[in-house]
Amino acid sequence: MTNEQLEKLLSELSLEEKLGQLTQVEANFYLEHTGSDVTGPEANIGLAPDDLKLMGSVLNCVGADNCIQLQKTFMENHPHHIPLLIMQDVIHGYRTQYPVPLGLACSFNDELTEACARMAAKEASLEGVHVTFGPMVDISRDARWGRCMESCGEDVTLTKRMGSAMVRGFVHDGGENTVASCVKHFCAYGAPEAGRDYNNVELSERTLRQTYLPGYKAALDAGARWIMPSFNSIGHLPMTANGYILKDILRDEWGFDGAIISDYNAYREIQWHGAAESMKDVAEITRHNGVDMEMMSATTFLHSKELLEEGRITMEEINTSVMRILQEKNRLGLFENPYRFADKTAAESYILSASCRELAQQAAEESAVLLKNEGALLPFGKDMKKLALIGPFAAEKGIKGAWACAGRDEETVSVYEGIKTMLPDVEILVDAGCSYNLLNDTPVDVLTANAEKAAALAKEADAVLLCIGEYQDYSGEGNSRCEIRLPLQQRILAEKVLKENPNAAVLLFGGRPQDITDIEPMARAILYMWQPGTMGGAAAARLVFGEVAPSGKLSMTFPRSVGQEPIYYAHQTTGRPVADPNIPGAPFPYTSRYLDMPTSPLYAFGYGLSYTTFEYSPVTLDTDTLTVDGTITASAIVKNTGNVTAKESVQFYVRDLIGTVARPVKELKDFKKITLAPGEEIVVSFTITEEDLRYWGKDLTYGSDAGTFHAFIGPDSNTQNYAEFKLVK
Ligand code: GLC
């Protein structure tokens, strides 16, 4: 439709039809079996059956036939036959699941991430989805927060790069088998006080702009046409009611002309925050703040008529939002083809196809992070006779992760299945040894007896894989944890098993950084698999037996203890820097230290080992003086000094030594993933411009200072391999 036709359509709509366009409900308000059950206060949002004929959008309509049937019936009943927008949480796959985003970000691979999102978009669009509620680009620096699994981790640059890659994959050229992207959760949802989901967020304007906003902006710049305000309040103001961020920054500063959709029931939660007296007030507040569509509540639909009559909102405000929704529907071609790419037959032949599985497996392989590998214990030789697979994840198929959309555990390859398929002649002894339940109350003597039984298997095997960690349902929404240690039963099992056989390696699963300080000294090798998705077990087999070398680098810092949270590499020195962050109670008493623990993490951001070793030359610069319109090229020679071909994510950090405010000890500015054969070396170069050095200074202006900087090139955020340069103005 042309804009004139849209304007004409808008002019013909009744007020109820307009308000319906601004409302999204669950598909199971229309259909029986959609795979989503609405419970609690959301089950009844006050709409009458006839109101449902006027809605603007549905979420959670799974299956091409469901989407086609729903759309057909709906349009027949709608007075102006306006098609529904069908939206879904396609976060790390639709049916074929690749690793949770926190894991995929460890690949430091833009192309792979984009390809995964592209595959997800194709599966989803064939099943009738128009818009995905993704990517989630909330900066996550607190492992207590369960939704860190859905994020791209702690770093601004990594989040911008991975989030943009996901948007490109989803949206592509807007053509065949694409979906529109709704970036979320706007904003700073990942910084809740105490790491507790939905809690208040306290940020300075500087930290908000320097750290928490750039990821959303990058996703919008990459083509996301929707954005979703977050459940949290910032400075006690609920985000769905935050006009400063939703209007002054998003609309006015950034020029965003797409649509804003609330999170699930977040409108009514403004009242539950205690920031509105009634649902009618909520409808007024959100209208003034330019939130366009209301997800799974109906304050707009039920109260706007009165608000108009009382002059508390204007028809222009309503028309503006309705026009945005009609324009997004039009942009997707829904007026010409309301079913878009829904095609049951094509879906059945593409979903979970070999190409989807291969890509998901590659993603799982490149997301895995080798944290330890003493004496090159890994990879195991394929010529072994007997392998002991011990632990609750030895044969567990629930490794697809939270927010797994239409993914099914029964379609996931377990570690046992992956290894059995690869090495059918190896005898595999399996014993779960314990559960993964966090709140297990089994008596310790029973736990010990079970662990000793499992350890007996370890004793008789040639090698052992201890498969432990956090179950997929213990991260994700609403799943914050106070304690992020491995559960007691797993710590007992690890202690018994790891001492029984020197050839014992640990495969760790989880959706967040976990405190593995207890088992780290006992384990010779630790491979972090994250929640690896549909092909997780197959990827684990190839990694453990050396068909592919691990290349993952941590997207989020691993603490020694939850007491260090939030912990991240781009921290401040403070006025009392610790002499040696690796020594507990570092020598001089009055420093920013812990008495009982080093201030350093167990594993730093960007850290990850390989089956080979890489050597970095000192950093060289083509000039040590940067002018405002000039550039500096920083380079290092990276050499594979081991004996297997492997990938390495070379990281480029910059430190601003003096600012008008304190600056982080370093900030990731770029990264490049390379593949080197044994003995091969290449020059890896990065370009620095004045723009790369800008930040929000003392008076909150965005700019750079003349002065001294360090340019680091290294394998992780601990690198001290740098060269010094000056910016002159
Ligand atoms: C949830 C989540 C959000 C999701 C939405 C729809 O509560 O916060 O990420 O997109 O509801 O499922």
XYZ file of C-alpha atoms and ligand atoms in Angstrom:
741
model
C 0.000 0.000 0.000
C 1.083 3.573 -0.608
C 1.281 6.024 2.255
C -1.826 7.744 0.932
C -3.700 4.433 1.029
C -2.513 3.897 4.600
C -3.660 7.393 5.558
C -7.039 6.670 3.931
C -7.327 3.380 5.811
C -6.484 5.151 9.077
C -9.182 7.726 8.431
C -11.773 4.979 7.973
C -11.015 3.146 11.206
C -13.309 3.413 14.215
C -11.744 4.299 17.565
C -12.094 0.655 18.691
C -10.323 -0.533 15.537
C -7.502 1.937 16.168
C -7.123 0.850 19.788
C -7.152 -2.774 18.659
C -4.147 -2.101 16.411
C -2.266 -1.031 19.547
C -2.947 -4.299 21.377
C -1.180 -7.680 21.191
C -2.614 -10.847 22.710
C -1.566 -14.499 22.914
C -2.563 -16.636 19.941
C -4.317 -19.017 22.295
C -6.988 -16.397 22.795
C -8.013 -17.597 19.304
C -6.636 -21.124 18.952
C -6.618 -24.185 21.163
C -3.199 -25.763 20.771
C -0.489 -23.164 20.274
C 2.071 -24.501 22.721
C 1.782 -21.523 25.014
C -0.363 -21.520 28.151
C -1.461 -18.225 29.624
C -1.890 -18.387 33.360
C -2.304 -16.019 36.277
C -3.440 -12.422 35.873
C -2.643 -12.483 32.197
C -5.248 -15.135 31.510
C -7.965 -12.488 31.686
C -7.069 -9.025 30.471
C -10.633 -7.760 30.352
C -11.369 -8.183 26.652
C -14.724 -9.449 25.401
C -14.867 -12.004 22.563
C -15.898 -9.320 20.079
C -12.900 -7.190 21.080
C -10.617 -9.993 19.913
C -11.794 -9.385 16.342
C -10.011 -6.011 16.416
C -6.538 -6.843 17.759
C -3.364 -5.724 15.994
C -1.018 -8.583 16.744
C -0.551 -11.983 18.352
C 2.427 -13.676 19.923
C 3.221 -17.369 20.397
C 1.423 -18.782 17.389
C 3.542 -21.860 16.638
C 3.201 -23.686 13.329
C 2.535 -22.580 9.757
C -0.905 -24.157 9.716
C -1.865 -22.390 12.974
C -0.621 -19.039 11.657
C -2.388 -19.416 8.307
C -5.639 -20.560 9.910
C -5.547 -17.789 12.522
C -4.754 -15.055 9.990
C -7.443 -16.247 7.544
C -10.201 -16.386 10.151
C -9.094 -13.164 11.781
C -9.094 -11.142 8.566
C -12.532 -12.439 7.621
C -13.864 -11.098 10.928
C -12.000 -7.791 11.024
C -14.162 -4.880 9.775
C -11.335 -3.595 7.546
C -9.599 -6.976 7.135
C -6.338 -5.649 8.601
C -3.874 -8.570 9.011
C -2.363 -9.496 12.364
C 1.352 -9.127 13.021
C 2.608 -12.507 14.236
C 5.498 -12.195 16.669
C 7.642 -14.800 18.456
C 10.729 -15.077 20.653
C 13.194 -16.468 18.152
C 16.263 -15.905 20.306
C 18.784 -18.621 19.449
C 16.858 -20.584 16.857
C 13.243 -21.316 16.005
C 13.228 -25.157 16.057
C 16.909 -25.893 15.400
C 18.594 -24.390 18.424
C 22.090 -22.985 18.302
C 23.832 -22.055 21.591
C 22.303 -19.531 23.940
C 23.456 -16.053 22.849
C 25.895 -15.689 25.768
C 27.611 -18.795 24.427
C 27.413 -17.835 20.754
C 29.017 -14.493 21.606
C 32.070 -16.491 22.765
C 32.601 -17.425 19.105
C 33.601 -13.790 18.436
C 32.387 -14.692 14.944
C 30.133 -12.109 13.260
C 29.596 -14.173 10.107
C 28.665 -17.308 12.033
C 26.289 -15.363 14.265
C 24.623 -13.772 11.262
C 24.313 -17.132 9.530
C 22.653 -18.633 12.603
C 20.130 -15.790 12.794
C 19.522 -16.183 9.067
C 18.730 -19.868 9.541
C 16.453 -19.067 12.477
C 14.643 -16.450 10.404
C 14.082 -18.942 7.595
C 12.676 -21.619 9.924
C 10.501 -19.034 11.695
C 9.203 -17.305 8.559
C 8.271 -20.624 6.949
C 6.306 -21.349 10.132
C 4.457 -18.048 9.783
C 6.390 -15.692 12.064
C 6.657 -12.043 10.949
C 8.669 -10.441 13.776
C 11.099 -11.867 16.317
C 11.550 -10.403 19.782
C 15.264 -10.409 19.268
C 18.147 -9.779 19.577
C 18.441 -9.169 23.286
C 21.432 -6.841 23.771
C 21.252 -6.060 27.461
C 24.804 -5.636 28.777
C 25.207 -8.328 31.455
C 27.869 -8.009 34.128
C 26.227 -9.910 36.980
C 26.082 -13.708 36.751
C 23.376 -13.824 39.416
C 20.945 -12.499 36.777
C 19.481 -15.463 34.933
C 18.844 -13.627 31.675
C 22.543 -13.091 31.036
C 22.162 -16.330 29.009
C 20.093 -14.369 26.491
C 22.612 -11.530 26.174
C 25.882 -11.096 24.310
C 27.716 -10.599 27.598
C 29.513 -7.799 29.423
C 31.220 -5.875 26.699
C 29.922 -2.940 24.643
C 31.854 -3.712 21.435
C 31.116 -7.455 21.481
C 27.430 -6.731 22.128
C 27.252 -4.185 19.307
C 28.937 -6.562 16.869
C 26.972 -9.701 17.820
C 23.654 -7.863 18.150
C 24.083 -6.211 14.756
C 25.011 -9.555 13.197
C 21.834 -11.104 14.575
C 19.706 -8.257 13.198
C 21.342 -8.620 9.776
C 20.629 -12.339 9.899
C 16.995 -11.893 10.897
C 16.208 -8.948 8.624
C 18.671 -9.613 5.806
C 17.456 -7.709 2.732
C 13.832 -7.799 3.903
C 13.187 -10.331 1.172
C 12.506 -14.068 1.120
C 12.271 -15.866 4.482
C 13.226 -12.919 6.649
C 11.620 -11.652 9.811
C 11.564 -8.171 11.281
C 13.615 -7.602 14.400
C 12.491 -6.200 17.752
C 15.563 -5.345 19.797
C 15.209 -5.662 23.573
C 15.055 -4.936 26.483
C 15.339 -1.204 26.376
C 17.203 -0.463 28.531
C 19.834 -1.590 31.019
C 17.693 -4.577 32.089
C 20.961 -6.449 32.716
C 21.979 -4.241 35.628
C 19.276 -4.961 38.241
C 20.244 -4.294 41.827
C 21.415 -7.503 43.583
C 21.270 -9.321 40.249
C 17.603 -9.913 40.919
C 15.400 -10.010 37.828
C 12.905 -7.153 37.313
C 14.622 -5.107 40.071
C 15.428 -1.409 39.974
C 18.518 -0.241 38.083
C 20.703 2.578 39.372
C 22.975 4.057 36.703
C 24.596 7.411 36.173
C 23.705 9.147 32.928
C 27.334 8.610 31.926
C 27.253 4.838 32.487
C 23.867 4.610 30.790
C 25.198 6.300 27.669
C 28.740 4.916 27.714
C 27.922 1.290 28.441
C 24.242 0.398 28.331
C 22.729 2.268 25.355
C 25.165 1.568 22.484
C 24.039 -2.033 21.918
C 20.430 -1.020 21.232
C 21.515 1.826 18.971
C 23.720 -0.543 16.966
C 20.814 -2.984 16.532
C 18.517 -0.188 15.343
C 21.222 1.049 12.968
C 21.526 -2.525 11.643
C 17.822 -2.554 10.735
C 15.693 -3.432 13.756
C 12.334 -1.709 13.270
C 10.903 -2.546 16.693
C 12.153 -2.002 20.232
C 10.845 -3.316 23.542
C 11.137 -1.367 26.820
C 12.342 -3.466 29.731
C 10.525 -4.536 32.890
C 12.968 -2.731 35.175
C 12.799 0.787 36.486
C 15.766 3.088 36.120
C 16.150 5.391 39.092
C 12.714 4.156 40.260
C 10.947 5.150 36.990
C 9.583 2.049 35.174
C 11.071 1.916 31.693
C 7.630 1.569 30.033
C 6.827 4.953 31.567
C 10.208 6.565 30.935
C 9.607 9.463 28.595
C 13.178 10.737 28.866
C 14.634 7.561 27.387
C 11.715 6.559 25.139
C 11.112 10.011 23.675
C 14.024 12.385 24.316
C 16.752 9.838 23.565
C 15.128 7.148 21.375
C 12.847 9.312 19.226
C 14.406 12.785 19.358
C 18.151 12.116 19.703
C 18.354 8.892 17.745
C 15.508 9.682 15.297
C 13.895 6.257 15.741
C 10.744 6.088 13.582
C 9.865 2.431 14.130
C 7.468 0.959 16.672
C 7.741 0.419 20.415
C 6.023 -2.646 21.885
C 5.843 -3.152 25.643
C 7.028 -6.269 27.341
C 4.462 -8.803 28.524
C 1.891 -7.064 30.773
C 4.480 -4.351 31.487
C 1.759 -1.703 31.174
C -0.143 -3.056 34.153
C 3.125 -3.502 35.993
C 3.549 0.267 36.056
C 0.750 0.195 38.612
C 2.347 -2.743 40.388
C 5.594 -0.738 40.557
C 3.485 1.800 42.412
C 4.076 4.417 39.721
C 0.424 4.805 38.652
C -2.854 4.917 40.561
C -5.012 3.033 38.060
C -4.970 1.228 34.749
C -6.529 4.336 33.227
C -3.537 6.361 34.446
C -1.255 3.704 32.943
C -3.000 4.120 29.591
C -2.440 7.878 29.770
C 1.215 7.685 30.851
C 2.157 5.201 28.123
C 0.282 7.136 25.461
C 2.208 10.317 26.281
C 5.512 8.383 26.289
C 4.904 7.025 22.807
C 4.751 3.303 23.527
C 2.838 2.086 20.491
C 1.722 -1.502 21.152
C 0.617 -3.030 24.465
C 1.580 -6.683 24.916
C -0.849 -8.887 26.791
C -2.745 -6.239 28.676
C -5.574 -3.992 27.447
C -5.362 -0.671 29.271
C -5.109 1.187 25.954
C -8.118 -0.630 24.485
C -10.270 -0.322 27.613
C -9.475 3.210 28.855
C -8.496 5.406 25.901
C -12.072 6.395 25.020
C -12.586 7.956 28.448
C -9.116 9.548 28.361
C -10.002 11.151 25.028
C -13.350 12.414 26.361
C -11.574 13.868 29.400
C -8.953 15.492 27.175
C -6.132 13.612 28.894
C -4.816 12.159 25.625
C -5.324 13.235 22.024
C -6.529 11.470 18.923
C -3.307 12.643 17.280
C -1.303 10.606 19.799
C -3.403 7.559 18.993
C -3.225 8.116 15.239
C 0.560 8.464 15.399
C 0.912 5.066 17.051
C -1.656 3.377 14.807
C 0.118 4.713 11.739
C 3.410 3.270 12.952
C 1.802 -0.165 13.305
C 0.144 0.041 9.874
C 3.452 1.150 8.346
C 5.339 -1.795 9.868
C 2.674 -4.190 8.568
C 2.938 -2.531 5.192
C 6.736 -2.716 5.238
C 6.373 -6.496 5.615
C 3.918 -6.626 2.688
C 1.143 -8.023 4.867
C -1.618 -6.096 3.102
C -0.657 -7.817 -0.150
C 0.249 -11.168 1.409
C -0.961 -11.607 5.004
C 0.582 -15.087 5.221
C 4.018 -13.834 4.080
C 6.311 -16.895 3.934
C 4.165 -19.366 5.897
C 4.489 -22.682 4.087
C 3.935 -25.934 5.988
C 5.472 -28.166 3.326
C 8.574 -25.999 2.888
C 8.869 -25.711 6.665
C 8.803 -29.479 7.110
C 11.581 -29.975 4.587
C 13.817 -27.163 5.866
C 13.392 -27.315 9.639
C 16.058 -29.445 11.361
C 17.513 -30.248 7.923
C 21.143 -31.310 7.596
C 22.192 -27.744 6.743
C 20.448 -26.400 9.853
C 22.022 -29.054 12.042
C 25.492 -28.510 10.560
C 25.319 -24.786 11.255
C 24.009 -25.340 14.777
C 26.839 -27.785 15.385
C 29.486 -25.365 14.101
C 28.025 -22.695 16.369
C 28.181 -25.050 19.369
C 31.782 -25.945 18.537
C 32.879 -22.304 18.229
C 30.965 -21.261 21.363
C 32.662 -23.786 23.645
C 35.455 -22.318 25.813
C 38.435 -24.400 26.928
C 39.135 -23.029 30.410
C 41.870 -25.448 31.455
C 43.881 -28.208 29.807
C 46.742 -29.318 32.031
C 49.264 -31.508 30.258
C 47.172 -31.296 27.105
C 44.835 -33.907 28.529
C 42.369 -32.967 25.796
C 41.794 -33.992 23.084
C 41.263 -37.621 24.039
C 42.575 -40.270 21.643
C 39.940 -42.078 19.612
C 41.717 -45.357 20.116
C 40.533 -45.766 23.694
C 38.555 -48.866 24.572
C 36.443 -47.668 27.466
C 35.104 -44.223 28.292
C 33.247 -43.352 31.486
C 30.570 -40.697 30.994
C 29.606 -39.515 34.446
C 27.353 -36.744 35.711
C 23.787 -35.497 35.214
C 24.591 -34.178 31.739
C 26.210 -37.387 30.491
C 23.086 -38.418 28.607
C 20.936 -35.333 29.247
C 19.016 -33.962 26.237
C 17.861 -30.818 28.012
C 20.837 -28.797 26.760
C 19.095 -26.520 24.263
C 18.910 -23.624 26.732
C 16.165 -21.298 27.947
C 14.114 -19.276 25.435
C 14.342 -22.168 22.998
C 11.201 -21.200 21.054
C 9.906 -24.326 19.237
C 13.029 -26.342 20.034
C 12.458 -29.768 21.591
C 14.701 -31.644 24.025
C 13.959 -34.920 22.258
C 15.522 -33.464 19.093
C 18.721 -32.518 20.878
C 21.861 -34.672 20.604
C 23.154 -35.580 24.088
C 26.853 -36.018 24.913
C 26.327 -39.792 25.042
C 24.619 -39.843 21.643
C 27.267 -37.578 20.123
C 30.163 -39.756 21.257
C 28.388 -43.076 20.500
C 27.728 -41.901 16.943
C 31.315 -40.815 16.461
C 32.958 -43.820 18.154
C 30.520 -46.748 17.940
C 33.169 -49.262 19.006
C 34.165 -47.525 22.219
C 32.528 -49.026 25.291
C 30.795 -46.174 27.102
C 29.964 -46.553 30.794
C 27.280 -44.088 31.905
C 26.322 -43.041 35.414
C 24.578 -39.750 36.228
C 26.111 -39.987 39.700
C 23.801 -37.281 40.992
C 21.108 -34.858 39.849
C 21.362 -31.281 38.651
C 18.653 -30.143 41.065
C 19.688 -26.957 42.797
C 17.573 -27.594 45.861
C 18.364 -31.251 46.246
C 17.856 -32.395 49.855
C 19.306 -35.870 49.474
C 21.296 -36.700 52.629
C 25.046 -36.250 52.200
C 25.781 -39.878 52.964
C 23.513 -40.945 50.096
C 25.129 -38.378 47.781
C 28.521 -39.730 48.780
C 27.522 -43.335 48.195
C 26.183 -42.477 44.727
C 29.351 -40.563 43.942
C 31.534 -43.461 45.032
C 29.551 -45.849 42.844
C 30.076 -43.539 39.850
C 33.740 -43.101 40.734
C 34.192 -46.890 40.517
C 33.322 -46.628 36.807
C 35.904 -43.895 36.416
C 38.529 -46.132 37.897
C 38.065 -48.878 35.331
C 37.840 -46.598 32.268
C 40.618 -45.394 29.975
C 39.264 -41.854 30.257
C 36.471 -39.984 31.960
C 34.186 -37.137 30.963
C 32.516 -35.584 33.990
C 29.423 -33.796 32.650
C 28.086 -31.344 35.247
C 26.745 -27.814 35.560
C 23.543 -25.793 35.575
C 20.330 -27.141 34.023
C 18.728 -25.103 31.223
C 15.693 -24.183 33.327
C 17.877 -22.560 36.010
C 18.871 -19.609 33.825
C 16.610 -17.408 31.749
C 13.753 -15.164 32.862
C 12.941 -14.992 36.542
C 15.867 -17.292 37.362
C 18.275 -15.142 39.333
C 20.452 -17.045 41.783
C 22.124 -15.929 45.004
C 24.605 -18.796 44.850
C 26.243 -19.652 41.518
C 28.414 -22.497 42.796
C 27.891 -26.008 41.473
C 25.289 -27.803 43.604
C 26.698 -29.768 46.570
C 25.912 -33.141 44.990
C 27.978 -32.203 41.934
C 30.887 -30.985 44.045
C 30.876 -34.292 45.952
C 30.725 -36.221 42.671
C 33.569 -34.207 41.162
C 35.783 -34.773 44.177
C 35.223 -38.547 44.086
C 35.493 -38.989 40.323
C 38.362 -36.661 39.448
C 40.789 -38.325 41.818
C 39.969 -41.809 40.544
C 41.400 -41.325 37.068
C 44.123 -38.895 35.880
C 42.491 -38.899 32.441
C 39.349 -37.171 33.660
C 38.091 -34.001 31.975
C 35.117 -31.826 32.937
C 32.397 -30.820 30.483
C 30.467 -27.937 32.019
C 26.981 -26.860 30.998
C 25.189 -23.678 31.991
C 23.558 -20.455 30.900
C 25.736 -18.132 32.969
C 29.253 -17.875 34.429
C 29.329 -20.234 37.405
C 31.589 -20.276 40.456
C 33.690 -23.385 39.794
C 36.457 -22.428 42.201
C 35.852 -25.609 44.237
C 36.487 -28.021 41.403
C 38.996 -26.025 39.372
C 42.082 -27.287 41.256
C 40.848 -30.913 41.013
C 40.222 -30.817 37.265
C 43.021 -31.161 34.743
C 40.755 -30.037 31.876
C 37.542 -27.981 31.794
C 35.527 -27.333 28.625
C 32.564 -24.943 29.034
C 29.799 -25.953 26.626
C 27.192 -23.370 27.717
C 23.714 -24.555 26.752
C 24.908 -25.632 23.310
C 21.609 -26.304 21.599
C 20.265 -29.036 19.338
C 23.672 -30.353 18.257
C 25.418 -29.863 21.593
C 26.408 -33.505 22.105
C 27.737 -33.850 18.586
C 29.830 -30.713 19.033
C 31.111 -31.943 22.375
C 32.225 -35.217 20.759
C 34.167 -33.455 18.012
C 35.800 -31.091 20.501
C 36.698 -33.741 23.101
C 38.224 -36.050 20.488
C 40.045 -33.292 18.647
C 38.211 -33.226 15.330
C 37.959 -29.493 15.943
C 39.967 -27.341 18.359
C 38.096 -25.145 20.837
C 38.213 -21.440 19.925
C 35.639 -19.836 22.218
C 36.626 -16.789 24.272
C 34.584 -15.755 27.306
C 31.880 -13.186 26.636
C 31.448 -12.673 30.370
C 33.882 -12.789 33.289
C 33.913 -15.921 35.495
C 34.190 -14.952 39.175
C 36.034 -16.758 41.938
C 32.991 -16.181 44.062
C 29.520 -14.683 43.706
C 30.758 -12.167 46.253
C 32.750 -10.503 43.496
C 29.635 -9.855 41.348
C 29.186 -7.718 39.369
C 32.685 -8.272 38.016
C 33.958 -7.267 34.575
C 37.258 -6.435 32.881
C 36.525 -2.831 31.837
C 36.614 -1.694 35.446
C 38.019 1.437 37.070
C 41.409 1.491 38.757
C 39.888 3.398 41.733
C 42.059 5.775 43.759
C 43.325 2.770 45.714
C 44.349 0.223 43.088
C 45.340 -3.177 44.390
C 49.064 -3.923 44.093
C 48.479 -7.452 42.815
C 44.895 -8.438 41.999
C 45.811 -12.102 42.195
C 46.763 -11.995 45.867
C 44.009 -12.034 48.494
C 44.238 -9.126 50.942
C 46.927 -7.586 48.701
C 49.848 -6.231 50.821
C 48.893 -2.630 51.498
C 45.734 -2.719 53.664
C 43.999 0.429 52.448
C 43.354 -0.559 48.845
C 40.279 -1.623 46.873
C 40.725 -5.286 47.841
C 38.973 -8.202 49.459
C 40.492 -9.569 52.641
C 39.492 -13.112 51.814
C 39.931 -13.385 48.063
C 41.912 -11.909 45.180
C 40.096 -9.157 43.286
C 40.933 -10.867 39.998
C 38.368 -13.213 38.443
C 38.854 -16.948 37.986
C 38.720 -16.447 34.207
C 38.779 -13.077 32.456
C 36.633 -11.717 29.655
C 38.036 -12.797 26.292
C 39.886 -15.794 27.787
C 39.846 -19.208 26.156
C 42.458 -21.876 25.373
C 43.005 -23.948 22.251
C 44.608 -27.285 21.438
C 47.460 -25.298 19.997
C 49.353 -22.260 21.290
C 49.558 -18.807 19.790
C 52.422 -16.366 20.114
C 51.855 -12.590 19.843
C 54.634 -10.244 18.807
C 54.918 -6.841 20.496
C 52.426 -4.309 19.156
C 53.751 -1.984 16.465
C 52.182 1.288 15.287
C 52.594 2.928 11.900
C 52.783 6.189 13.823
C 52.586 7.063 17.515
C 50.753 10.343 16.896
C 47.068 10.438 16.042
C 45.498 13.601 14.658
C 41.775 14.303 14.734
C 41.280 13.305 11.100
C 44.123 10.819 10.926
C 44.420 7.098 11.718
C 46.889 4.791 13.412
C 47.338 1.184 12.385
C 48.250 -1.101 15.267
C 49.638 -4.510 14.354
C 50.941 -7.707 15.896
C 52.264 -10.888 14.351
C 50.287 -13.874 15.566
C 51.898 -17.294 15.164
C 50.532 -20.787 15.689
C 53.330 -22.316 17.739
C 51.586 -25.637 18.296
C 50.894 -28.649 16.112
C 47.202 -28.394 15.167
C 45.321 -25.988 12.948
C 43.102 -23.762 15.056
C 41.140 -20.518 15.197
C 42.064 -17.559 17.409
C 40.032 -14.433 18.202
C 42.619 -11.668 18.280
C 41.417 -8.851 20.489
C 42.185 -5.137 20.239
C 41.813 -2.984 23.353
C 42.520 0.691 24.040
C 43.243 2.438 27.307
C 42.727 6.182 27.773
C 45.211 6.997 30.515
C 43.798 10.383 31.477
C 40.242 11.654 30.974
C 38.085 14.412 32.396
C 36.587 11.527 34.360
C 38.113 8.177 35.392
C 38.385 5.818 32.426
C 38.296 1.986 32.355
C 41.585 0.072 32.529
C 40.903 -1.020 28.969
C 38.074 -1.266 26.451
C 37.618 -3.721 23.591
C 37.511 -1.783 20.333
C 37.747 -4.544 17.732
C 38.480 -8.230 17.198
C 39.350 -10.528 14.314
C 38.996 -14.307 14.198
C 41.784 -16.000 12.280
C 42.685 -19.582 11.401
C 46.343 -20.648 11.466
C 48.005 -23.902 10.565
C 50.905 -25.139 12.706
C 53.849 -22.787 12.274
C 51.817 -20.295 10.264
C 51.925 -16.640 11.244
C 50.112 -13.548 10.007
C 50.092 -9.848 10.743
C 46.830 -8.806 12.373
C 46.128 -5.076 12.165
C 43.562 -2.736 13.629
C 42.821 0.889 12.763
C 42.406 3.576 15.403
C 40.623 6.879 14.736
C 39.863 9.804 16.992
C 36.229 8.692 16.969
C 37.235 5.423 18.659
C 38.524 7.448 21.610
C 35.367 9.431 22.326
C 33.473 9.057 25.595
C 30.973 10.894 27.798
C 33.159 13.339 29.720
C 32.774 15.395 32.891
C 30.127 17.697 31.461
C 28.440 14.831 29.638
C 29.611 15.980 26.243
C 30.677 13.176 23.913
C 34.226 13.682 22.681
C 37.911 12.769 23.004
C 40.814 14.345 24.901
C 44.274 14.996 23.580
C 46.638 12.841 25.561
C 48.260 9.436 25.963
C 46.689 6.088 25.108
C 47.730 2.433 25.058
C 46.820 0.110 22.182
C 46.687 -3.569 23.219
C 46.606 -6.617 20.954
C 46.263 -9.949 22.700
C 44.396 -13.215 23.327
C 42.218 -11.900 26.159
C 41.470 -8.885 28.358
C 44.437 -9.664 30.627
C 46.907 -8.821 27.870
C 49.665 -6.360 28.700
C 50.944 -6.356 25.117
C 50.607 -2.722 24.145
C 52.161 0.250 22.402
C 51.714 3.856 23.438
C 50.395 6.658 21.205
C 49.220 10.225 21.603
C 46.161 12.011 20.315
C 47.035 15.583 19.404
C 44.501 18.339 18.757
C 8.799 -12.016 28.293
C 10.158 -11.429 28.103
C 10.419 -10.885 26.724
C 9.609 -11.658 25.692
C 8.141 -11.452 25.986
C 7.255 -12.231 25.017
O 8.328 -11.791 29.584
O 10.611 -10.468 29.032
O 11.815 -10.991 26.489
O 9.924 -11.181 24.389
O 7.805 -11.804 27.317
O 7.449 -13.600 25.204
